[in-house]
CSV table of C-alpha atoms and ligand atoms in Angstrom, one decimal:
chain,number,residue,atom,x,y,z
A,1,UNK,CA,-1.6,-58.7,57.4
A,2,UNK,CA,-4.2,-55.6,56.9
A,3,UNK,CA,-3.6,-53.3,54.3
A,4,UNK,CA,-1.6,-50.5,55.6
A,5,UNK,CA,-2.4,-46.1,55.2
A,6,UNK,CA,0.5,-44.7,54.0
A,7,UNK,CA,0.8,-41.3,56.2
A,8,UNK,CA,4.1,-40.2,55.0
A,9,UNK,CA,5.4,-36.6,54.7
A,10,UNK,CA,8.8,-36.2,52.5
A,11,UNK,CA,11.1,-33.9,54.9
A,12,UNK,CA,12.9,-30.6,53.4
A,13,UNK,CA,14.7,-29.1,56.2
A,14,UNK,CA,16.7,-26.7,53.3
A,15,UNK,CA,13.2,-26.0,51.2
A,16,UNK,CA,15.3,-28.2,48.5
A,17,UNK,CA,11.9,-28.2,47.0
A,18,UNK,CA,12.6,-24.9,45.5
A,19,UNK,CA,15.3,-25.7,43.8
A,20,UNK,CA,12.9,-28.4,41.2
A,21,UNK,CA,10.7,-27.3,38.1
A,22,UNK,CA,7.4,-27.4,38.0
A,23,UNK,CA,7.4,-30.4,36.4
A,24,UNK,CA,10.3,-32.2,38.4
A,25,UNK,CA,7.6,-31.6,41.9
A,26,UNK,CA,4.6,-32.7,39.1
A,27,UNK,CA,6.8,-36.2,38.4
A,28,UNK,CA,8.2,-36.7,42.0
A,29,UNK,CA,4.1,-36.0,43.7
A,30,UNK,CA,2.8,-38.6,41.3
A,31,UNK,CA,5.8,-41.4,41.3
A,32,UNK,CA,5.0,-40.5,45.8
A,33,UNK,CA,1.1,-40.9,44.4
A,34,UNK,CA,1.3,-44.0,43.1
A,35,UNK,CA,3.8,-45.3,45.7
A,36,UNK,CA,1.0,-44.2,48.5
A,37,UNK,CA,-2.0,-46.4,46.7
A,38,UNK,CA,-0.4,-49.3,44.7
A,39,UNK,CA,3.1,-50.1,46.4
A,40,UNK,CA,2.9,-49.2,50.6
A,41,UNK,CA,-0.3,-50.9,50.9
A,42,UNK,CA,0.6,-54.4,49.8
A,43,UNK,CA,4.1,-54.9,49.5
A,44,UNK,CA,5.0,-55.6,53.4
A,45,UNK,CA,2.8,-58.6,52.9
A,46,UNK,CA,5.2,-59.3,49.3
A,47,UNK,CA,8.3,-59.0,50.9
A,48,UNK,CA,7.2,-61.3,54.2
A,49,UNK,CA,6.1,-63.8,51.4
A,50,UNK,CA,9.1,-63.1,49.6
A,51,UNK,CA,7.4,-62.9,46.2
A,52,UNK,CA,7.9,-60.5,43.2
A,53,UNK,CA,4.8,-58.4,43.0
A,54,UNK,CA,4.2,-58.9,38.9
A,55,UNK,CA,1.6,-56.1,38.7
A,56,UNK,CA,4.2,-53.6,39.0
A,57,UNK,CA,6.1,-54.2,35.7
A,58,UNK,CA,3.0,-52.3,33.3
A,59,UNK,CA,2.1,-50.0,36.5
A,60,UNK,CA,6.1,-48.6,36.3
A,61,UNK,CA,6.3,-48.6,32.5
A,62,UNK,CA,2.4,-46.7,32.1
A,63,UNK,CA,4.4,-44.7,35.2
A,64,UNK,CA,7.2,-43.6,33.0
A,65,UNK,CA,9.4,-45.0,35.4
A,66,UNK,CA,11.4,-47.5,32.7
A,67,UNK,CA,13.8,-45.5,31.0
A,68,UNK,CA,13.1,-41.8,31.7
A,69,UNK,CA,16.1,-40.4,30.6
A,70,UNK,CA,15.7,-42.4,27.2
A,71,UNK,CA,14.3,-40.2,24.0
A,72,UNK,CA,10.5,-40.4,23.7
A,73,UNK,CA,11.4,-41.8,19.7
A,74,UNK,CA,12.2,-45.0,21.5
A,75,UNK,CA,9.3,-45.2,24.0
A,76,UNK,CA,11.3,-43.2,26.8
A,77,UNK,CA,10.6,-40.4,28.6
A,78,UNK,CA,13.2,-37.7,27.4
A,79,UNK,CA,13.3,-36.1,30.6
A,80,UNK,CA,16.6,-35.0,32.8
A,81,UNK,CA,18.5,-36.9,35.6
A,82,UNK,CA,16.7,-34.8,38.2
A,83,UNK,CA,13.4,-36.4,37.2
A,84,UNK,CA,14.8,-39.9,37.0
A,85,UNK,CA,16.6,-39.2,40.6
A,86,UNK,CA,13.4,-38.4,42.1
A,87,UNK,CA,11.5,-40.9,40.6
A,88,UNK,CA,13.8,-43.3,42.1
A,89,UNK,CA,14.0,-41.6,45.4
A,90,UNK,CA,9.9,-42.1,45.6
A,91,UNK,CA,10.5,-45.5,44.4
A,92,UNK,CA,12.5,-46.7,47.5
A,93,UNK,CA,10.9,-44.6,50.0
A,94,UNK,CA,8.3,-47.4,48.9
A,95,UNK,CA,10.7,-50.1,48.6
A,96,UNK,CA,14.1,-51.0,47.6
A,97,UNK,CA,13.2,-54.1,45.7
A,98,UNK,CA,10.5,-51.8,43.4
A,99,UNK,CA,12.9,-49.0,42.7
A,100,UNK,CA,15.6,-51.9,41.8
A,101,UNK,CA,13.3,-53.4,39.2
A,102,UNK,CA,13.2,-50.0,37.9
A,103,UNK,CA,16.8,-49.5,37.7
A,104,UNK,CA,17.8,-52.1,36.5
A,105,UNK,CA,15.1,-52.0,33.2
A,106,UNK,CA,16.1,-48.1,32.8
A,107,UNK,CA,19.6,-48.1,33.1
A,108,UNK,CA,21.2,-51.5,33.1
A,109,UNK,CA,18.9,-53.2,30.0
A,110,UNK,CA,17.4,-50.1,28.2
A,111,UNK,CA,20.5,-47.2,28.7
A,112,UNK,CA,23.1,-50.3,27.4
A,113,UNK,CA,20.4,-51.1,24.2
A,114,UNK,CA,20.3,-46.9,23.6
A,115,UNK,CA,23.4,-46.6,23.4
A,116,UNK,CA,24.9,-49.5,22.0
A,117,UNK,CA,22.3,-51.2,19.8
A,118,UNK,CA,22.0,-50.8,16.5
A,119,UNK,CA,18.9,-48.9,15.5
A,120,UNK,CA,17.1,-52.6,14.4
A,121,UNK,CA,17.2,-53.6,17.8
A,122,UNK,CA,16.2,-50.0,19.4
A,123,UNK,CA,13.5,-49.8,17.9
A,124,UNK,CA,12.4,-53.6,18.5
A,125,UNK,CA,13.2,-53.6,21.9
A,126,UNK,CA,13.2,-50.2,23.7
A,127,UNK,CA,9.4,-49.4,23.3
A,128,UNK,CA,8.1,-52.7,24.6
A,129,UNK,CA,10.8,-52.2,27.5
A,130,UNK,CA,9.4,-48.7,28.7
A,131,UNK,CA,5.9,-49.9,28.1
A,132,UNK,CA,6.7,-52.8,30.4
A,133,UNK,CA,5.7,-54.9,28.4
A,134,UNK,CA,8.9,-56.8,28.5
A,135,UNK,CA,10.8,-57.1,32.0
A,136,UNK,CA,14.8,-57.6,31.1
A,137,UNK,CA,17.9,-58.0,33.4
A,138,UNK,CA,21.3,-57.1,33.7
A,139,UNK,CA,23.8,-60.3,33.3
A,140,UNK,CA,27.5,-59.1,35.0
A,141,UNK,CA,28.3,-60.8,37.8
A,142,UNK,CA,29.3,-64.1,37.9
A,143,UNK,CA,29.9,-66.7,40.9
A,144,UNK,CA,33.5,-66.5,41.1
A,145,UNK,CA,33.7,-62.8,39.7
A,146,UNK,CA,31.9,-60.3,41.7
A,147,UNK,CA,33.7,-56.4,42.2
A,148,UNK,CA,36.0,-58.0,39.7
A,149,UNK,CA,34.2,-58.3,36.6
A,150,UNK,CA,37.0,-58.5,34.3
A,151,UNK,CA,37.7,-62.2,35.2
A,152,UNK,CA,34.2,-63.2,33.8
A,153,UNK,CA,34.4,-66.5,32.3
A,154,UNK,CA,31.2,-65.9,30.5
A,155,UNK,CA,32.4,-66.9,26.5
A,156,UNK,CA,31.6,-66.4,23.3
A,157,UNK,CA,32.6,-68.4,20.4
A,158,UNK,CA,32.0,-67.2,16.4
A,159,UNK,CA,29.8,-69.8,14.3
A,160,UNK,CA,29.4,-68.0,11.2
A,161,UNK,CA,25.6,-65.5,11.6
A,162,UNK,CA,25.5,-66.4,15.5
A,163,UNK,CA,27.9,-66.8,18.0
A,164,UNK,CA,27.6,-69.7,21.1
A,165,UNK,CA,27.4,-68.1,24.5
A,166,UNK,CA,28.9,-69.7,27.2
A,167,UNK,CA,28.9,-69.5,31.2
A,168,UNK,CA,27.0,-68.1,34.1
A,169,UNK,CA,25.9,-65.0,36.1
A,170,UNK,CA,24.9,-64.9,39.7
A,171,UNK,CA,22.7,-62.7,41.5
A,172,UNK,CA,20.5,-61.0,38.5
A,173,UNK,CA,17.6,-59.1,39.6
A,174,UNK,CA,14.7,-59.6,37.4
A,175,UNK,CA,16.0,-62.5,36.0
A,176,UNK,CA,13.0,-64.9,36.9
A,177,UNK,CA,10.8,-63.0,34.7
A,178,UNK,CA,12.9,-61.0,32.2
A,179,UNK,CA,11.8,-61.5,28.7
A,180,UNK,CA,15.6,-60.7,27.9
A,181,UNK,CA,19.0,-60.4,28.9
A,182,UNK,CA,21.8,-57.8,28.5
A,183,UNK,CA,24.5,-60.2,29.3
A,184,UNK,CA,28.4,-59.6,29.0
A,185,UNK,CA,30.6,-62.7,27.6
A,186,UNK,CA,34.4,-62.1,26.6
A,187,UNK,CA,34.8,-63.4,23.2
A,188,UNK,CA,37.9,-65.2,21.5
A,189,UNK,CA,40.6,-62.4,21.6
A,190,UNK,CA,39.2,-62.2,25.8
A,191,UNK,CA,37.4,-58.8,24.8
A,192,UNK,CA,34.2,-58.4,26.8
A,193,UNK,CA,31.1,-57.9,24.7
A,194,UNK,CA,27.3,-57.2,25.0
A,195,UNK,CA,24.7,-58.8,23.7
A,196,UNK,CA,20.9,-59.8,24.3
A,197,UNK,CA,19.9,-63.3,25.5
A,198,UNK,CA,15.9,-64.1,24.8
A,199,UNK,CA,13.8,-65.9,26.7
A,200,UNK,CA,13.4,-69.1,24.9
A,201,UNK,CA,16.4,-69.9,23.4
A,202,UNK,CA,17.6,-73.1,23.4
A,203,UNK,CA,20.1,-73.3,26.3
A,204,UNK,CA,18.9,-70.5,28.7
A,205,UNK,CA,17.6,-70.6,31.8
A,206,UNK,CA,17.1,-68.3,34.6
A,207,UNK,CA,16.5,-70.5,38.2
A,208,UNK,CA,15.6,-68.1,41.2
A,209,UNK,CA,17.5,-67.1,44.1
A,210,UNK,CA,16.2,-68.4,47.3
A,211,UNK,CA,16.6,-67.6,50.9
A,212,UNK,CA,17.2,-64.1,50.7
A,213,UNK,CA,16.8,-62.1,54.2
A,214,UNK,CA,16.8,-58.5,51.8
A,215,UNK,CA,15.2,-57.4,48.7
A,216,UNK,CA,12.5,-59.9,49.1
A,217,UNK,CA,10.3,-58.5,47.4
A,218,UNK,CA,12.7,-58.2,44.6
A,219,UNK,CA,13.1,-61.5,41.8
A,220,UNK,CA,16.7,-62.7,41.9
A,221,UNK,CA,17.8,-65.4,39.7
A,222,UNK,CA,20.8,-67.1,37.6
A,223,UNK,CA,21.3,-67.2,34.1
A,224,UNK,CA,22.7,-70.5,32.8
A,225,UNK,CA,23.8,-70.4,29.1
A,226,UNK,CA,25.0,-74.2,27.6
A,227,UNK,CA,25.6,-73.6,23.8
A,228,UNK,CA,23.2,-71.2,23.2
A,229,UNK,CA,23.2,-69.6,20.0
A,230,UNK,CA,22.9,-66.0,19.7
A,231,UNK,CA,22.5,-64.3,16.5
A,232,UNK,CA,25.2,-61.7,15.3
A,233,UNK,CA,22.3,-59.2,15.1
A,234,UNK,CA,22.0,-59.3,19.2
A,235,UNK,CA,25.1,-58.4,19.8
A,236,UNK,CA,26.2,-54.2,20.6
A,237,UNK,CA,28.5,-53.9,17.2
A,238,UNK,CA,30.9,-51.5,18.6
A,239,UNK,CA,31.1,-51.5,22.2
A,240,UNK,CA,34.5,-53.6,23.5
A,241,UNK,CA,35.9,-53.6,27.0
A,242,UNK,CA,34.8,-53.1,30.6
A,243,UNK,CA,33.9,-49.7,29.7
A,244,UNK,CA,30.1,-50.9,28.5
A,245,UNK,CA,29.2,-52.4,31.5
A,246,UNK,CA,30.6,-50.2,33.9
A,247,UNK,CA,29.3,-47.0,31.7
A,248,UNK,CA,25.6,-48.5,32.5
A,249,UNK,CA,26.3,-48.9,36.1
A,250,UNK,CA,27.2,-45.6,36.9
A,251,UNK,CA,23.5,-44.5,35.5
A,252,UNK,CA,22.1,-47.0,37.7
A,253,UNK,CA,24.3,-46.0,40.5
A,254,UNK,CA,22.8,-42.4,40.0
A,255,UNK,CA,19.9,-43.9,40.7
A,256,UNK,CA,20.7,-45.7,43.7
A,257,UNK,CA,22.0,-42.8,45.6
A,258,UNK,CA,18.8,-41.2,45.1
A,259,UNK,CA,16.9,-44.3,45.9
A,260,UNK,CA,18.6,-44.9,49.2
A,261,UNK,CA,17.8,-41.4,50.8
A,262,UNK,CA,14.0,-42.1,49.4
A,263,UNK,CA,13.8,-45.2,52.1
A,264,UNK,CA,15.8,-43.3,54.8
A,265,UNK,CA,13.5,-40.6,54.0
A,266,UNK,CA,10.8,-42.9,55.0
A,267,UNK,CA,12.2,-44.2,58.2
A,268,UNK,CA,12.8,-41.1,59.5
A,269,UNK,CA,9.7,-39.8,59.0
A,270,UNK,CA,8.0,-42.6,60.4
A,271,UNK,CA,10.7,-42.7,63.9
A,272,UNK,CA,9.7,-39.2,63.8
A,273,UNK,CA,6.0,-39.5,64.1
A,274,UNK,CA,6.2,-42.5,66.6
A,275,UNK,CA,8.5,-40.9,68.9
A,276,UNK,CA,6.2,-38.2,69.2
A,277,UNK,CA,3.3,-40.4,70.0
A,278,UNK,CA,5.3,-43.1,71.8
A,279,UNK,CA,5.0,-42.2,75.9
A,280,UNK,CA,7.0,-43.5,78.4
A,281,UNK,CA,7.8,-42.1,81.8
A,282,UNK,CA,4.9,-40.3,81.3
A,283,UNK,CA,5.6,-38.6,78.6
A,284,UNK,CA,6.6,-38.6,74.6
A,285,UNK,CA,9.8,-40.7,73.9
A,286,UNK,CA,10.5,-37.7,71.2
A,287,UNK,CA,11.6,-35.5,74.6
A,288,UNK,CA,14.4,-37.5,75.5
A,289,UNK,CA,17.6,-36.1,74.7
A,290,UNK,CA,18.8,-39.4,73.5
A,291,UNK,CA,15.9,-40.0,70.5
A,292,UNK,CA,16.3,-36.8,69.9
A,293,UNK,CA,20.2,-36.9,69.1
A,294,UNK,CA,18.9,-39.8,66.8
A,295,UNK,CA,16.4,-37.8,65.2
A,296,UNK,CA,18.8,-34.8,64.9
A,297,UNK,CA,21.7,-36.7,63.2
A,298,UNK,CA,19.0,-38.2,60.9
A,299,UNK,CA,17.5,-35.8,59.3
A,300,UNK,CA,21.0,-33.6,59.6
A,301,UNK,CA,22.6,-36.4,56.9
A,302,UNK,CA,19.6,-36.9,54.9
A,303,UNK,CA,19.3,-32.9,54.0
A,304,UNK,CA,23.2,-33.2,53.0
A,305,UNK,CA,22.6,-36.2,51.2
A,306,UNK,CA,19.7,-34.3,49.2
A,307,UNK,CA,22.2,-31.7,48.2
A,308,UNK,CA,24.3,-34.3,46.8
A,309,UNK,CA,22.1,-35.9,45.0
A,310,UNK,CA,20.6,-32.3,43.4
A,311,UNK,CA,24.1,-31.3,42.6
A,312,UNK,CA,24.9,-34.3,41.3
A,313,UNK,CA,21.9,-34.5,38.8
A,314,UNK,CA,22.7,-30.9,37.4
A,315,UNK,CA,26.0,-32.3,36.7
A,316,UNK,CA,24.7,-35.2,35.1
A,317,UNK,CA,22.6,-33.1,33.2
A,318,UNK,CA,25.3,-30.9,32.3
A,319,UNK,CA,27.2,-34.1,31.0
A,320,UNK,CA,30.2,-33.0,33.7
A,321,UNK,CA,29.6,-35.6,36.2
A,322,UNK,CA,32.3,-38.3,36.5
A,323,UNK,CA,32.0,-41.7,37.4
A,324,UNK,CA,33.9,-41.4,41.1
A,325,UNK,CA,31.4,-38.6,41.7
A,326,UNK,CA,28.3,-41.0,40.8
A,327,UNK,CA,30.5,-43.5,43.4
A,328,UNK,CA,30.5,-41.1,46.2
A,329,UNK,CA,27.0,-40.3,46.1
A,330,UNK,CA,25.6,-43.8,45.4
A,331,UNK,CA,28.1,-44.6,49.2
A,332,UNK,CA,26.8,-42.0,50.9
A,333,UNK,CA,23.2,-42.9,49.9
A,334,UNK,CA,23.4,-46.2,51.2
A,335,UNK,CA,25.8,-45.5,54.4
A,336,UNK,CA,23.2,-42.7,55.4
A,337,UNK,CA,20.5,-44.8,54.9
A,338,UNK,CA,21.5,-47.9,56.5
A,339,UNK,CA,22.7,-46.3,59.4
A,340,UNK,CA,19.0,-44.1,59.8
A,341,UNK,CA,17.1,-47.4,59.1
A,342,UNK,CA,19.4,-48.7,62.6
A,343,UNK,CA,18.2,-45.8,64.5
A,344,UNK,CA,14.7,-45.6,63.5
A,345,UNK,CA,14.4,-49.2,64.6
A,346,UNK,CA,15.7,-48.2,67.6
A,347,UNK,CA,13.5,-45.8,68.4
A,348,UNK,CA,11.0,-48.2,67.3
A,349,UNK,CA,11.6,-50.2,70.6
A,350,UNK,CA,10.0,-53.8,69.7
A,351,UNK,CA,7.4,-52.4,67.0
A,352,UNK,CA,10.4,-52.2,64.9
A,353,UNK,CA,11.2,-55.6,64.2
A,354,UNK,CA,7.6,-55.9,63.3
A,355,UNK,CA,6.3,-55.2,59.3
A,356,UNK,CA,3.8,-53.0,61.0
A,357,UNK,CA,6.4,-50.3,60.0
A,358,UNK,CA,8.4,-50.1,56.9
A,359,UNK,CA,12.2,-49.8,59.0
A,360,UNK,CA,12.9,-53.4,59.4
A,361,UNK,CA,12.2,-54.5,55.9
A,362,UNK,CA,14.6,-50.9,54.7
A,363,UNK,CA,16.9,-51.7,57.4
A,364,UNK,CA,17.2,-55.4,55.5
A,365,UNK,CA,17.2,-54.3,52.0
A,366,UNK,CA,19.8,-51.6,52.7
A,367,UNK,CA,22.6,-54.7,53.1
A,368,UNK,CA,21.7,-55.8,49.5
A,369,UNK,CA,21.9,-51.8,48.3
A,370,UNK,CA,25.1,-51.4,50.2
A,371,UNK,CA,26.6,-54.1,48.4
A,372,UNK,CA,25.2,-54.4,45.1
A,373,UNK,CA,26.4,-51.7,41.5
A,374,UNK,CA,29.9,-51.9,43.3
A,375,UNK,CA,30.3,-53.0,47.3
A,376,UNK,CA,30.8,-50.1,49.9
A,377,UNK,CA,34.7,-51.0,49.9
A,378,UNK,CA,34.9,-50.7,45.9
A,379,UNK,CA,33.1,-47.1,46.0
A,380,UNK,CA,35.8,-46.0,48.6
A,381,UNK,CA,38.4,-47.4,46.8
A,382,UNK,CA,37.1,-45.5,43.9
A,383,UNK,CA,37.4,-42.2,45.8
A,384,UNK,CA,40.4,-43.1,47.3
A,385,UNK,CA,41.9,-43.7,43.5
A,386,UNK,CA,40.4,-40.4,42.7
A,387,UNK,CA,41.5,-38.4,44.9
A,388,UNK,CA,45.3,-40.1,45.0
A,389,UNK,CA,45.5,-41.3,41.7
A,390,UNK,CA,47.0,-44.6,43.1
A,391,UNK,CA,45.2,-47.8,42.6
A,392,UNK,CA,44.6,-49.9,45.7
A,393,UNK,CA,42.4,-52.6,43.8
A,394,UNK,CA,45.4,-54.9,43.4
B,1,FAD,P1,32.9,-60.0,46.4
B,1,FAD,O1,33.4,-59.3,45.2
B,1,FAD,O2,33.4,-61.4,46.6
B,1,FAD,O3,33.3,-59.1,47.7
B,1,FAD,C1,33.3,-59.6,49.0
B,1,FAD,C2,34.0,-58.6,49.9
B,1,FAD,O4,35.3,-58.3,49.5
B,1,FAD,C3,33.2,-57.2,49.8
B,1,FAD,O5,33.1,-56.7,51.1
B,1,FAD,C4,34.1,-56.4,49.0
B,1,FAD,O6,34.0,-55.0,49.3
B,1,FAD,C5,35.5,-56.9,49.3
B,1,FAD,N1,36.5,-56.7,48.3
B,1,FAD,C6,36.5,-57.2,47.0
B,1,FAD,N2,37.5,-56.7,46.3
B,1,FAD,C7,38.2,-55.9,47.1
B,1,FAD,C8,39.4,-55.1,47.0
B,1,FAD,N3,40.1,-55.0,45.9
B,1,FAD,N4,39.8,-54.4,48.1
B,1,FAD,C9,39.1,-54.4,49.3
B,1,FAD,N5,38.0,-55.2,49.4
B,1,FAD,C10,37.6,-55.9,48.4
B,1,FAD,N6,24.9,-58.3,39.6
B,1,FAD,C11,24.5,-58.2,38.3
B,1,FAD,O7,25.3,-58.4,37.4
B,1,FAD,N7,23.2,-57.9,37.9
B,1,FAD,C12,22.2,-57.7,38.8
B,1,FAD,O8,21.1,-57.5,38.5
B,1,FAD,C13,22.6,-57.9,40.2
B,1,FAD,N8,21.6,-57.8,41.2
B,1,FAD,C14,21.9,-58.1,42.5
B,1,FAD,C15,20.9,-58.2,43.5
B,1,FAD,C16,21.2,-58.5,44.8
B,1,FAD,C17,20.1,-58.7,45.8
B,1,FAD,C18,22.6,-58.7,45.2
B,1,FAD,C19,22.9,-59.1,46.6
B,1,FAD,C20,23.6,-58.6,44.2
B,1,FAD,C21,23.3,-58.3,42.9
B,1,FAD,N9,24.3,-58.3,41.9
B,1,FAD,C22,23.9,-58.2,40.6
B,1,FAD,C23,25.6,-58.7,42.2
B,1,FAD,C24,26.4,-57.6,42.9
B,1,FAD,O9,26.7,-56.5,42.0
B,1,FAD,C25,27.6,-58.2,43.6
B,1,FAD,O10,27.2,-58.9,44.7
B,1,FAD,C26,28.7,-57.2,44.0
B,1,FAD,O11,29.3,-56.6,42.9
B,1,FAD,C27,29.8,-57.8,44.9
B,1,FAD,O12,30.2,-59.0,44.4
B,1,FAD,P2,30.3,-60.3,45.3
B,1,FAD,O13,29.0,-60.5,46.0
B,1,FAD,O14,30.9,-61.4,44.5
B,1,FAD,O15,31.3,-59.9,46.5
């Protein structure tokens, strides 16, 4: 398939724009920059192949895309959750399976590290993490334990300086070519804990995920742990409990609802520009009454989505933003954008099965967003819990 021109113009029906810094537009034009040269022109052909474009691990880390949030003493970028938002927003708009790989380094290996490592490990890890010089993944979910984590069967035994992990984990992202894990076990008293599986230990592998209709340009894999031996000094000394895992998720999640409205950003714009050169009957599809309810409602839910997300990173930033909040956003990201994905291919007619446009391949990668960091039924749930302060999990 010929390289593709990426024409894309980012809509701001409320001039949201003046709400950023100077330096949040200077981060979000160059993340769009690099999106527009490196990622838009190759990676329909990635995603049709379905193969993991390598070349974007050191672009995203010279990018400052791994772990922006992070302090600069450890490699990261030190910069606020509106930055990392939009970075991720110009991510997607490129592809879902490109700002997942960021996500998941940022805030599911490097956030749990920052937090939780001990200062050894910090500063052995996180530098060559944001650099990308290592790729790592994110080790929760298991075959049989999906939105309930807290069954894991992932295990953990004590053998004097190391400890023998266990188990397996389904669906990782990254896996295939993470130099390390962040994988959760539940040691002897059933108490979950974190630690970091490397590459190369006797015991580990990480076999790939085929057959995937979404994220295909995204590396999913396994990771298979028979007696492997991980030193004490891998694991997070004080973290215990669900509470570790689910404290990086909502980061990532953060991320996600930003993401989401980045690719129906991009289908909208580009149903948008076809309609209006599309004719039929003689004249431009965009003067229909029915494309242009389509186009209306689309760009009505991405500008509230925007406010969301802008809100919800001043809270973040503010350390005020809870974990239901993160929830709501990251289920309205996805719902909007899977829904405007729908319509664009609509109005797409037959071109929008094709990967001559980006909709079909956003449309598909939308089912994976929707249901991965917590399923579209959890994150209501999690509102509804909110909001009621009754549980409807069990
Ligand atoms: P299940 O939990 O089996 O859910 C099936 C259905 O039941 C869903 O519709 C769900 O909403 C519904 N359901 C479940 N419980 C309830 C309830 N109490 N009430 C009502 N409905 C309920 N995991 C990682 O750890 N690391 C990763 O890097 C990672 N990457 C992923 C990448 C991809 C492409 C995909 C598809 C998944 C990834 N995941 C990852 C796993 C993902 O987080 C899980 O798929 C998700 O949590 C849902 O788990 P499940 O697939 O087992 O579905």
């Amino acid at each position: 398939m010929a390289a593709k021109t990426d024409v894309f113009q980012s809509p701001d029906y409320f001039l949201l724009d003046e709400l950023l810094t100077e330096e949040h537009k200077l981060i979000r034009d160059s993340v769009r920059a690099y999106v527009k040269k490196e990622i838009s022109p190759v990676i329909e052909d990635y995603a049709q192949r379905a193969e993991f474009p390598q070349q974007i691990i050191p672009q995203l880390g010279a990018l400052g895309c791994f772990g922006p949030t992070i302090p600069e003493a450890y490699g990261g970028g030190g910069l606020d959750y509106i930055s990392y938002g939009l970075m991720m927003q110009e991510l997607e708009r490129g592809d879902s399976g490109v700002r997942s790989t960021a996500s998941v380094q940022g805030s599911l290996v490097m956030f749990p590290i920052y937090a939780y490592g001990s200062e050894e490990m910090k500063k052995r890890i996180l530098p060559k993490l944001a650099s990308g010089e290592w790729l790592g993944c994110f080790g929760l979910t298991e075959p049989d334990h999906g939105s309930d984590p807290g069954g894991m069967l992932s295990n953990i035994r004590d053998a004097g300086d190391h400890v023998i992990l266990n188990g397996s984990k389904m669906w990782i992202s990254n896996a295939p070519f993470a130099q390390i894990a962040v994988v959760w076990a539940k040691d002897e008293a059933g108490e979950i804990r974190g630690m970091i599986a490397e590459r190369g230990m006797e015991g580990f592998s990480t076999p790939s995920t085929h057959g995937k209709w979404s994220l295909r340009a995204s590396a999913t894999g396994e990771l298979v742990f028979d007696q492997v031996k991980i030193p004490k000094a891998n694991l997070f000394p004080d973290i215990r409990g669900l509470k570790g895992p689910l404290s990086c998720l909502t980061k990532a999640r953060f991320g996600i609802a930003w993401g989401a409205v980045g690719a129906a950003m991009d289908c909208y714009d580009t149903a948008l520009r076809y309609s209006k050169e599309r004719m039929q009957f003689g004249r431009p599809i965009a003067g229909f009454q029915l494309q242009q309810k389509k186009l209306a409602e689309m760009i009505t839910e991405i500008t509230k989505a925007q406010l969301m997300n802008w809100r919800l990173g001043v809270l973040m930033n503010e350390q005020k933003a809870s974990p239901a909040q993160v929830s709501m956003a990251k289920r309205n990201g996805c719902e909007i954008a899977a829904n405007i994905a729908r319509d664009a291919r609509q109005i797409l007619g037959g071109m929008g099965i094709t990967g001559e446009y980006p909709v079909m391949r956003h449309m598909m990668n939308m089912e994976s967003v929707l249901t991965y960091e917590g399923t579209h039924d959890v994150h209501l749930l999690i509102t509804g819990m909110d909001v009621t302060g009754l549980n409807a999990f069990k």
